[in-house]
Structure formats: C-alpha cells, structure tokens
GROMACS .gro file of C-alpha atoms in nm:
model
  332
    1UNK     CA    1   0.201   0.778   1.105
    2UNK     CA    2   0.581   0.663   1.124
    3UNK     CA    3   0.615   0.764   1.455
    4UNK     CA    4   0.290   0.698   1.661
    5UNK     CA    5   0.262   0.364   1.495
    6UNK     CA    6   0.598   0.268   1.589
    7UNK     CA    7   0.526   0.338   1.987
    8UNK     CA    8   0.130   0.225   1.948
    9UNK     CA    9   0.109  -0.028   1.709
   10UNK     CA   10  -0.318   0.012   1.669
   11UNK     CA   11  -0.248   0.371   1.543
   12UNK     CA   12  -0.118   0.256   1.216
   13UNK     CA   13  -0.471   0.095   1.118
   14UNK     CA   14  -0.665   0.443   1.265
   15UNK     CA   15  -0.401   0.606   1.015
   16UNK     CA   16  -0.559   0.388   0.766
   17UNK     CA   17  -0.908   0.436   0.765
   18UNK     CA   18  -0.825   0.839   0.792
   19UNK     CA   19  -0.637   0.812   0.466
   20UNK     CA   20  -0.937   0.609   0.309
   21UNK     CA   21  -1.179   0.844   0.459
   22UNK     CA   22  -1.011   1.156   0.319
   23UNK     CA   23  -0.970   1.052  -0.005
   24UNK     CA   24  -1.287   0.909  -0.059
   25UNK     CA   25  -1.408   1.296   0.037
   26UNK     CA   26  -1.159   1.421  -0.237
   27UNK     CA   27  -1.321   1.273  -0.485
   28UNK     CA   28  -1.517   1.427  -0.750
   29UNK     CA   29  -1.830   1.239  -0.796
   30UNK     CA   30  -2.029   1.394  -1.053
   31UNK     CA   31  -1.751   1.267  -1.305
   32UNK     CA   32  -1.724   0.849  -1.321
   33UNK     CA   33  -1.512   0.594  -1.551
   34UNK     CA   34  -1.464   0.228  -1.568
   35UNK     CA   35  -1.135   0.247  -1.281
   36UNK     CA   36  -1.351   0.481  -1.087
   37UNK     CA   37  -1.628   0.198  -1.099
   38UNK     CA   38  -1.365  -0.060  -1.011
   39UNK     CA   39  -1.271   0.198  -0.670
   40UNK     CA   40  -1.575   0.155  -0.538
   41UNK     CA   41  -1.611  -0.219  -0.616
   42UNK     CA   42  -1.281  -0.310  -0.463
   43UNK     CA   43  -1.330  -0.073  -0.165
   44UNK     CA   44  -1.669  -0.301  -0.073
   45UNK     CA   45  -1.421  -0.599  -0.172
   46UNK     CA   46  -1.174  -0.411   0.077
   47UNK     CA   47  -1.380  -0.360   0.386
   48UNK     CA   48  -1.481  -0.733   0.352
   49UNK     CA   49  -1.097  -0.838   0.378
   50UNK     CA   50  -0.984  -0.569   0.557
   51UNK     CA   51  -0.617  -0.655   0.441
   52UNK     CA   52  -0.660  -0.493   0.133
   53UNK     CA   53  -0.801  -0.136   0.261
   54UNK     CA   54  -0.406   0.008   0.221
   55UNK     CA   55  -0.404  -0.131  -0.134
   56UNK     CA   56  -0.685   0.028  -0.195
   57UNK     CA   57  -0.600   0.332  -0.039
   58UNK     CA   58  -0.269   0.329  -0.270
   59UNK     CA   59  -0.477   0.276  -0.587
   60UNK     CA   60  -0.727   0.562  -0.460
   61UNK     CA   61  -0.456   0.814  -0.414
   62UNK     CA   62  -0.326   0.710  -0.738
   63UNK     CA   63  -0.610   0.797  -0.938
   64UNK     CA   64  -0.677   1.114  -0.753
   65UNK     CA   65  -0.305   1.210  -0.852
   66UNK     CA   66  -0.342   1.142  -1.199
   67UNK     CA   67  -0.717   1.305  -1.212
   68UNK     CA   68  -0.562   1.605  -1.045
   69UNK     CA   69  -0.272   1.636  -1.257
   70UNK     CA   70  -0.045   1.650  -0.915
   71UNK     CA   71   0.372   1.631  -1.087
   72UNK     CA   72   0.546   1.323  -0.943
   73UNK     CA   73   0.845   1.563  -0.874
   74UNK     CA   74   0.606   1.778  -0.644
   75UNK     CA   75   0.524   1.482  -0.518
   76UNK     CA   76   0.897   1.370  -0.432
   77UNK     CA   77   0.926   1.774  -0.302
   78UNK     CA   78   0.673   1.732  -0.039
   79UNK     CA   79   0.842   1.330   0.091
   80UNK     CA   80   1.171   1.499   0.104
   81UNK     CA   81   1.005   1.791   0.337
   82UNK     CA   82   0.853   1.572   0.542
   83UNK     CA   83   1.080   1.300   0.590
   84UNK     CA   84   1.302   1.623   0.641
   85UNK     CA   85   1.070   1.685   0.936
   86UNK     CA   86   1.053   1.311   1.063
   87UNK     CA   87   1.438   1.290   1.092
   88UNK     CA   88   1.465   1.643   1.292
   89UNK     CA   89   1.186   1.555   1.490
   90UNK     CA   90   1.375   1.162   1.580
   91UNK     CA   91   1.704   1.366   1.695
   92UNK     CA   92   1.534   1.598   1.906
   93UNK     CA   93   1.347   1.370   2.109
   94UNK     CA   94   1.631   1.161   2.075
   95UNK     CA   95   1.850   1.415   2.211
   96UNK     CA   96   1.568   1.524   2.525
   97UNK     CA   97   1.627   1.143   2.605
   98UNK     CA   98   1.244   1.086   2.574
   99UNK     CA   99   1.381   0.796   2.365
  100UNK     CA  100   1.660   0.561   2.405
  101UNK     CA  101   1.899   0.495   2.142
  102UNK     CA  102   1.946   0.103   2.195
  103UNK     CA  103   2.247  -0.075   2.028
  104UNK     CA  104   2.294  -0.437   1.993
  105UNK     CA  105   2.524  -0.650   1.836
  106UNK     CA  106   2.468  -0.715   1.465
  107UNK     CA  107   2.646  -1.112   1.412
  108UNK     CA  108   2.549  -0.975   0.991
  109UNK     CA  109   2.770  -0.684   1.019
  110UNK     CA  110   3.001  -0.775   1.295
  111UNK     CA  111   2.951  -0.467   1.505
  112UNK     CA  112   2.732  -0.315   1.716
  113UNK     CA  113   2.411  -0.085   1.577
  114UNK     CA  114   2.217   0.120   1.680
  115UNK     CA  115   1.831   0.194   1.618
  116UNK     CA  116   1.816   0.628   1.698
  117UNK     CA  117   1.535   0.576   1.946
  118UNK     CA  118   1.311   0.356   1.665
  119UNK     CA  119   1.299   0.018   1.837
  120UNK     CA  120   1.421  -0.127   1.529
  121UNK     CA  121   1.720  -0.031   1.326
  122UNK     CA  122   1.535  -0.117   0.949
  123UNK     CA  123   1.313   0.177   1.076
  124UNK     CA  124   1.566   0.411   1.005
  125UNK     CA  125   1.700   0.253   0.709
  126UNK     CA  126   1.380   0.259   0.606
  127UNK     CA  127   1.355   0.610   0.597
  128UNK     CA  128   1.696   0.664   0.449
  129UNK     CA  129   1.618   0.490   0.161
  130UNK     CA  130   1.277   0.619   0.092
  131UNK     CA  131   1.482   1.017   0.123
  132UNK     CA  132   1.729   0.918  -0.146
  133UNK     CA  133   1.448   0.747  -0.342
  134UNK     CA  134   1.275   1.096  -0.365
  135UNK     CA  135   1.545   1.324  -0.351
  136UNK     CA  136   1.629   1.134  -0.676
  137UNK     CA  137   1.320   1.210  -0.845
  138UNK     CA  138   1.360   1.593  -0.712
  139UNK     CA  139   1.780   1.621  -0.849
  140UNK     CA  140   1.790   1.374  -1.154
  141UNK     CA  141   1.735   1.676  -1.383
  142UNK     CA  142   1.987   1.853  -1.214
  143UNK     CA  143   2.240   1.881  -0.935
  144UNK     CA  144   2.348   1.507  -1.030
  145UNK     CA  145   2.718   1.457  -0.914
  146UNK     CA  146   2.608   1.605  -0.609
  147UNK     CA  147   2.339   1.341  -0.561
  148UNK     CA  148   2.536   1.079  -0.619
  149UNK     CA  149   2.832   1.216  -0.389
  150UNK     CA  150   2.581   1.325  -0.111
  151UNK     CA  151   2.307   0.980  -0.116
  152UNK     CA  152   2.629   0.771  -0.115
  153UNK     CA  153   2.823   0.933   0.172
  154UNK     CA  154   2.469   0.964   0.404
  155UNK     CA  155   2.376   0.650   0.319
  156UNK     CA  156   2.660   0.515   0.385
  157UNK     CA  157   2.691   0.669   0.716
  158UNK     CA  158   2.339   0.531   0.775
  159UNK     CA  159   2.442   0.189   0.691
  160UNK     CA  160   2.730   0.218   0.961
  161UNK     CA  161   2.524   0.318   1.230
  162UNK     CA  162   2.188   0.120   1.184
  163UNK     CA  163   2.357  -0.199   1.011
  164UNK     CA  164   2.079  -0.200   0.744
  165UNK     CA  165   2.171  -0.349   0.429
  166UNK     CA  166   1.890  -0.334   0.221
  167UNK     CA  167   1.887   0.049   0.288
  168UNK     CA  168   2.246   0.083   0.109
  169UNK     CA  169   2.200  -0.203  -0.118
  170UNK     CA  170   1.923   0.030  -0.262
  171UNK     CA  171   2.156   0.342  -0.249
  172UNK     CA  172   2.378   0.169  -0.441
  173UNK     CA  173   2.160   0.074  -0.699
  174UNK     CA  174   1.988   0.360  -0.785
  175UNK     CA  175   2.294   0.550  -0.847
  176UNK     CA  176   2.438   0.245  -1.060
  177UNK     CA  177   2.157   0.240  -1.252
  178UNK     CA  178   2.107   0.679  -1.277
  179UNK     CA  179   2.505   0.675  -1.378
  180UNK     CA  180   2.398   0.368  -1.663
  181UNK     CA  181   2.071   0.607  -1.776
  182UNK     CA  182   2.275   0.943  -1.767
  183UNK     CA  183   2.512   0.823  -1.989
  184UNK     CA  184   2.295   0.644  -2.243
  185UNK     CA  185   2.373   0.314  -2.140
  186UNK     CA  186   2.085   0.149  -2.125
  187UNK     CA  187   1.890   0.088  -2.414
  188UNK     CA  188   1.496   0.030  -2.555
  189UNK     CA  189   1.631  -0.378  -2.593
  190UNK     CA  190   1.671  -0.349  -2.223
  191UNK     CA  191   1.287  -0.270  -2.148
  192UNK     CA  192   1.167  -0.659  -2.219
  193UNK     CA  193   1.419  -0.796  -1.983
  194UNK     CA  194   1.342  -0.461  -1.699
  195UNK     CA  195   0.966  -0.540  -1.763
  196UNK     CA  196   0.969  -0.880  -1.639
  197UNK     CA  197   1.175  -0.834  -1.288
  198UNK     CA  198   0.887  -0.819  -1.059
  199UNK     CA  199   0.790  -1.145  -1.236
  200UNK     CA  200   1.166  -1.313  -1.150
  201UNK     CA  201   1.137  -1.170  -0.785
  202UNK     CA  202   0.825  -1.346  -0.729
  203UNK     CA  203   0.953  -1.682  -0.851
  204UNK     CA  204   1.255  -1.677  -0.685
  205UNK     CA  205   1.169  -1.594  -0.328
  206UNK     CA  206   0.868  -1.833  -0.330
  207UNK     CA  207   1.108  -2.046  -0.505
  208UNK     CA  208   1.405  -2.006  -0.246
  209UNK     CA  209   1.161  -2.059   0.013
  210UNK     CA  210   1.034  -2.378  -0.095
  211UNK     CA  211   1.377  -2.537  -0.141
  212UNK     CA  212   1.461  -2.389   0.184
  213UNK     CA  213   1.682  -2.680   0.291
  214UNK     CA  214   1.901  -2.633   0.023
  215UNK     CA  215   1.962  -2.246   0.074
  216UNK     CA  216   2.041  -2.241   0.389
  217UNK     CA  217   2.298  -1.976   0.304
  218UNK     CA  218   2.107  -1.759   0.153
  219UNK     CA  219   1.843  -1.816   0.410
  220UNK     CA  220   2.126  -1.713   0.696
  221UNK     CA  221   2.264  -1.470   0.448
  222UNK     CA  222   1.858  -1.268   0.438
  223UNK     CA  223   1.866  -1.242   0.810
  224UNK     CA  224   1.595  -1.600   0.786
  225UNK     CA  225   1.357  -1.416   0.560
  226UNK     CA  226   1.290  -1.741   0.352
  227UNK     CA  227   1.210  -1.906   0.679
  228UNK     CA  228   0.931  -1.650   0.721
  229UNK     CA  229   0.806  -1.716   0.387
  230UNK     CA  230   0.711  -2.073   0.485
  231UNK     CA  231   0.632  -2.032   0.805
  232UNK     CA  232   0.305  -1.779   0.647
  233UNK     CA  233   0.244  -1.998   0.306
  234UNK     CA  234   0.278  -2.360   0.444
  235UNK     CA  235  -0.063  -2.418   0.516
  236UNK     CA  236  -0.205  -2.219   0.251
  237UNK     CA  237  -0.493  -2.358   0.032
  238UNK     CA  238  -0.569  -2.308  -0.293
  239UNK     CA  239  -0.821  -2.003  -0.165
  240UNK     CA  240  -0.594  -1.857   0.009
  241UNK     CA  241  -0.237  -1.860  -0.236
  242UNK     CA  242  -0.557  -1.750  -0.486
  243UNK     CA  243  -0.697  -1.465  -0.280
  244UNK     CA  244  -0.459  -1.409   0.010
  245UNK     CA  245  -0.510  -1.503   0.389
  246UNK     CA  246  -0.498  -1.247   0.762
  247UNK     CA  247  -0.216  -1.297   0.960
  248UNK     CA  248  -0.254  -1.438   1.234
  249UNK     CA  249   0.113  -1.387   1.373
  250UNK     CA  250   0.227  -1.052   1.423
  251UNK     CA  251   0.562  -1.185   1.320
  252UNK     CA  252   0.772  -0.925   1.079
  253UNK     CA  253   0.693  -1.051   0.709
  254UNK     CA  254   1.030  -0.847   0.595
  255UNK     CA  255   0.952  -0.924   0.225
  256UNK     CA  256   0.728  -0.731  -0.004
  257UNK     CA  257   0.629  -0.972  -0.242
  258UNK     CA  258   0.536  -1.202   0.079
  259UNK     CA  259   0.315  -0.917   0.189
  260UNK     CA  260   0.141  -0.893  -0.147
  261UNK     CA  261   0.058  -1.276  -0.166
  262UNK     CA  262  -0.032  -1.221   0.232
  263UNK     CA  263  -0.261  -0.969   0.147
  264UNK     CA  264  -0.394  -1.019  -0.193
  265UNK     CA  265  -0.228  -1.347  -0.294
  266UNK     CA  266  -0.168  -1.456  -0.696
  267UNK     CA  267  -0.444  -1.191  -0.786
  268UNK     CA  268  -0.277  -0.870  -0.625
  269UNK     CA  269   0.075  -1.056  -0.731
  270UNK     CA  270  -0.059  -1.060  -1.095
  271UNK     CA  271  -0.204  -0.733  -1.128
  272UNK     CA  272   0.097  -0.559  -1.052
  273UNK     CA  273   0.305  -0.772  -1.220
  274UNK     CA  274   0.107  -0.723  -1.559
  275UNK     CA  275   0.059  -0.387  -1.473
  276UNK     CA  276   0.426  -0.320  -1.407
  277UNK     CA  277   0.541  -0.525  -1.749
  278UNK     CA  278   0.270  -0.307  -1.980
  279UNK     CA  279   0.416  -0.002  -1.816
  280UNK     CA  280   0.746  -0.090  -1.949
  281UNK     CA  281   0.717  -0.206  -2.269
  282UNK     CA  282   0.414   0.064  -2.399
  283UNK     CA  283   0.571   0.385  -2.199
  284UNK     CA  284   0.974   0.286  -2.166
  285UNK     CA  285   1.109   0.593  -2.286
  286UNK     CA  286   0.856   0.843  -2.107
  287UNK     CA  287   1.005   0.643  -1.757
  288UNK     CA  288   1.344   0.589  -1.822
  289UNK     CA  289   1.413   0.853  -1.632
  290UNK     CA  290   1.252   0.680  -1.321
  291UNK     CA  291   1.385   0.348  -1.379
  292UNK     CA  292   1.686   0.396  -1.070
  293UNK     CA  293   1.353   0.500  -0.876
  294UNK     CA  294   1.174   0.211  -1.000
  295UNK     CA  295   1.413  -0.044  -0.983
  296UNK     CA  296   1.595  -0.033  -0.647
  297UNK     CA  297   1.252  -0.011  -0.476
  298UNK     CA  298   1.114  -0.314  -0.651
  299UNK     CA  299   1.504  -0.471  -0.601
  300UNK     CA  300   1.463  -0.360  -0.212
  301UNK     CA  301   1.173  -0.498  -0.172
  302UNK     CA  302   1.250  -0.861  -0.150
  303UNK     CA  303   1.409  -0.830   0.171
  304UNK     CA  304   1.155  -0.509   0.347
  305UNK     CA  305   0.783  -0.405   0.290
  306UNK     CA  306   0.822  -0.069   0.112
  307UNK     CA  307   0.529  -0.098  -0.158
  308UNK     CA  308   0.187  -0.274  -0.013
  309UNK     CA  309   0.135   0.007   0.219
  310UNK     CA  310   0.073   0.393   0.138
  311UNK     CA  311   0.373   0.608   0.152
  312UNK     CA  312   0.561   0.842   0.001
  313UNK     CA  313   0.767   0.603  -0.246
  314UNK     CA  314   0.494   0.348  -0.306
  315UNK     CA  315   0.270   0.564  -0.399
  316UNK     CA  316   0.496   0.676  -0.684
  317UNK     CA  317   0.562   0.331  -0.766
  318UNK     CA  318   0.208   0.242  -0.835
  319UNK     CA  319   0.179   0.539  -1.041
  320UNK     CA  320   0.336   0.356  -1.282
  321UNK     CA  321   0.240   0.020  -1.231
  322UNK     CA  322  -0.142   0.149  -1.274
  323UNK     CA  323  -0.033   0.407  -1.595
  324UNK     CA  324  -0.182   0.127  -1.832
  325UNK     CA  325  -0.524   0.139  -1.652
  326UNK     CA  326  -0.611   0.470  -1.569
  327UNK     CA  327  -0.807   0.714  -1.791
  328UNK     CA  328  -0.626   1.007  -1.626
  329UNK     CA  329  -0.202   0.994  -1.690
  330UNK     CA  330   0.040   1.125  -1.435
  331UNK     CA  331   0.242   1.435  -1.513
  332UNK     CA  332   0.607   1.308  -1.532
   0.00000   0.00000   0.00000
C-alpha cells in the first residue's frame, strides 16, 4: 500500500475497501456482542461518510485481534518483516534507477535532503519511525542496550539524510522514556498526568492555531502546520467541528489530531481521548511496558498522520485506546 499509493494516489482508497472487505470476511458471525453490534452500525455510519471507512477498518482489525488472541509482539514481528521488505525493496529500485533520489534544500535543517526515490522525504521518516516503534515492542524484553545503541545511530542517520524531525524527535523519545521505565523511574502517580496527554495535544494545536498571529515562531518552527490547521477548520460549523467535514483540498494535513477532527471531528477526538485516559488509569501497570510505544507515537503525531489510518503502529495504538471497550482483551 506504501508504495503504489505513493506513485498512484487512487490506490490507497482501493487498499481501503480491500482491508474492509477482508476483514469483514474474517469475522465470525455466529458469535455477536454489544462492540460487534456497534461494527456494523458504524460501518453503515462509515460508508455514508466515507472518511471514516479507515477508522473503521482500524477498530475492525482491532477487535478481530483481540477476539483472536493475536500477541501484540507477533504483531510488531510481522511490521518489522515487512517494513524489512519495504526498505530492501526502496534501495533496489532505487539502485536500478527506476526511481530518482531527489534532494532539495531543507532552509529547517540547513542542508540539502534527500527523499530515496519517495517523492517526499517524511515518507521515509515515516517508515523509520514506525521500524523503531515495533522493533521496540519486539526487543524491550530483551536485547535493550542494543536497541537503544542501534534505533539511535539509524535513526539518526535517517534524520541526516531525509531531514525529518519528527522521525528522530520520536526516536528520541521512546528511548528516553524506555531508559525512565527500565529503571523504575516512572511511577503509578505518573499515570493521571500520562492519561490526559492526548487531551493537552488537542487543546494546544487547535489552540496554537487559533492564536496563529501570535506564534508565528512556532508556526515557522512546525514547517506552517498551524497554518494548515486554519486553513481546514476556518469555515467549520458547528456540524462539522461536531461530526467532521471531506476535504476538499488535497493539501497535506501533517497533523494527526487535525486528521481526526477532519475526519470524525469532537466525536472521534473524544472517543479516543476517553478511551485513551480509561486505558491508563484502569490498566497502567499491565502497559507500562508500552508507554515509550505509546507515547512518542501520540507525541509524533502532532506534527505527521501516523494513527487515523490502518498500519502497522496504529493499529497497536488503538489496541489500547479501545482495551476499555472490548469484550475480548489483547494478549500483551
């Protein structure tokens, strides 16, 4: 999907009805329960606002996870294998010179960058981030100076070549945060403050955005992501900030918590906010051990859409942010 979609942009929605489609066949439907119920509700909900299918699809594959008893870290096994794939696959044609690998020069990092033959360097960074996210998951048992040594060095290297912050940013923070959990720093007093970040992330960019005049720094500083936000929201109605709204500019939206108002608006916003909080505070010491997973995705997210559309890491994500919900709990 990565690929294709990149180089024929009306692939990525065939992708999406083929994910719908196949795991609406993998489900077992001689068993039903109240989130089951709510599936089917939202997908008819889904197909009228046909923004919402990849949520759906996210909360879909969710459930079947869960129901199936699938173990995130098999999970994380199989994103590391095939993002594995997708990087060997972007040298070689890389290398065959079926692609080009344009540069152009980054004012944010003072240097030129280059994008591997992706037609946008926070492609690759992309995909850098989402590795470490899962290789994580896959060596936080384990193996754990070498994780830290080897996701800092590559993603550093990434950083130099592509010029994509929020990529490294997100490096950085889930080993800050893994070194704090490995050696007890953070405690159960923490989980009320953790709980409410997606909360602070929402009010602040929307926030930021609305008092653009006075951030113009931090407006230059985010690459003009606040100047995105208004340019979608300021001629929302009440409906739409309610419900969510298409785009009708195929404009990059470069913020995840834009994307979720975008495509669900204070609705989607507030169920996985509340979802995310309950999560927390009623199962903080069964996640812990996620929380660098958790937390530099969410943190990453106000700058790149990683976690309204199905992949490998937000599918994890919403594992957890739908734990409170669903009958069926994920094998952590």
């Amino acid at each position: 999907m990565n690929f294709i979609s990149w180089k024929i942009e009306p692939a990525a929605a065939l992708f999406r009805y083929v994910i719908a489609g196949a795991v609406l066949i993998s489900f077992d439907w001689a068993k039903w329960d109240r989130f089951k119920i709510f599936l089917m509700f939202f997908l008819l909900v889904s197909l009228a606002a046909r923004r919402l299918l990849v949520v759906w699809a996210i909360m879909a594959m969710v459930y079947q996870i869960a129901y199936l008893k699938i173990p995130l870290k098999n999970l994380a096994k199989i994103g590391v294998a095939i993002l594995c794939i997708e990087f060997f696959f972007q040298i070689e044609i890389l290398l065959f010179g079926l692609v080009d690998n344009d540069s152009v020069f980054a004012v944010k990092v003072s240097r030129y960058v280059y994008d591997l033959g992706t037609g946008n360097t926070n492609r690759i960074g992309a995909l850098v981030l989402f590795f470490m996210l899962l290789l994580y998951i896959v060596m936080k048992d384990n193996r754990r100076t070498a994780y830290v040594v080897f996701s800092l060095t590559f993603g550093y290297i990434a950083y130099y070549i592509t010029g994509c912050r929020t990529a490294f940013y997100g490096v950085i923070v889930i080993n800050v945060v893994a070194i704090a959990y490995w050696f007890g720093c953070i405690r159960n007093w923490m989980k009320w403050f953790i709980a409410s970040v997606p909360i602070l992330f929402f009010i602040g960019t929307f926030f930021l955005a609305a008092n653009m005049d006075d951030n113009k720094a931090i407006n230059e500083a985010a690459s003009g992501r606040l100047y995105y936000i208004v340019k979608f929201t300021k001629e929302y109605t009440q409906k739409e900030w309610l419900v969510g709204a298409p785009i009708e500019d195929d404009a990059p939206l470069d913020s995840t918590y834009l994307d979720m108002i975008t495509k669900g608006g204070i609705l989607l916003a507030s169920f996985f906010c509340v979802g995310f909080m309950t999560v927390v505070i009623r199962y903080f010491n069964k996640i812990m051990p996620y929380l660098p997973f958790v937390l530099a995705l969410v943190a990453t997210g106000l700058t790149e859409t990683y976690f309204t559309g199905p992949n490998g890491v937000s599918i994890i994500l919403w594992v957890f942010v739908l734990m409170p919900v669903v009958r069926h709990k994920p094998v952590l």
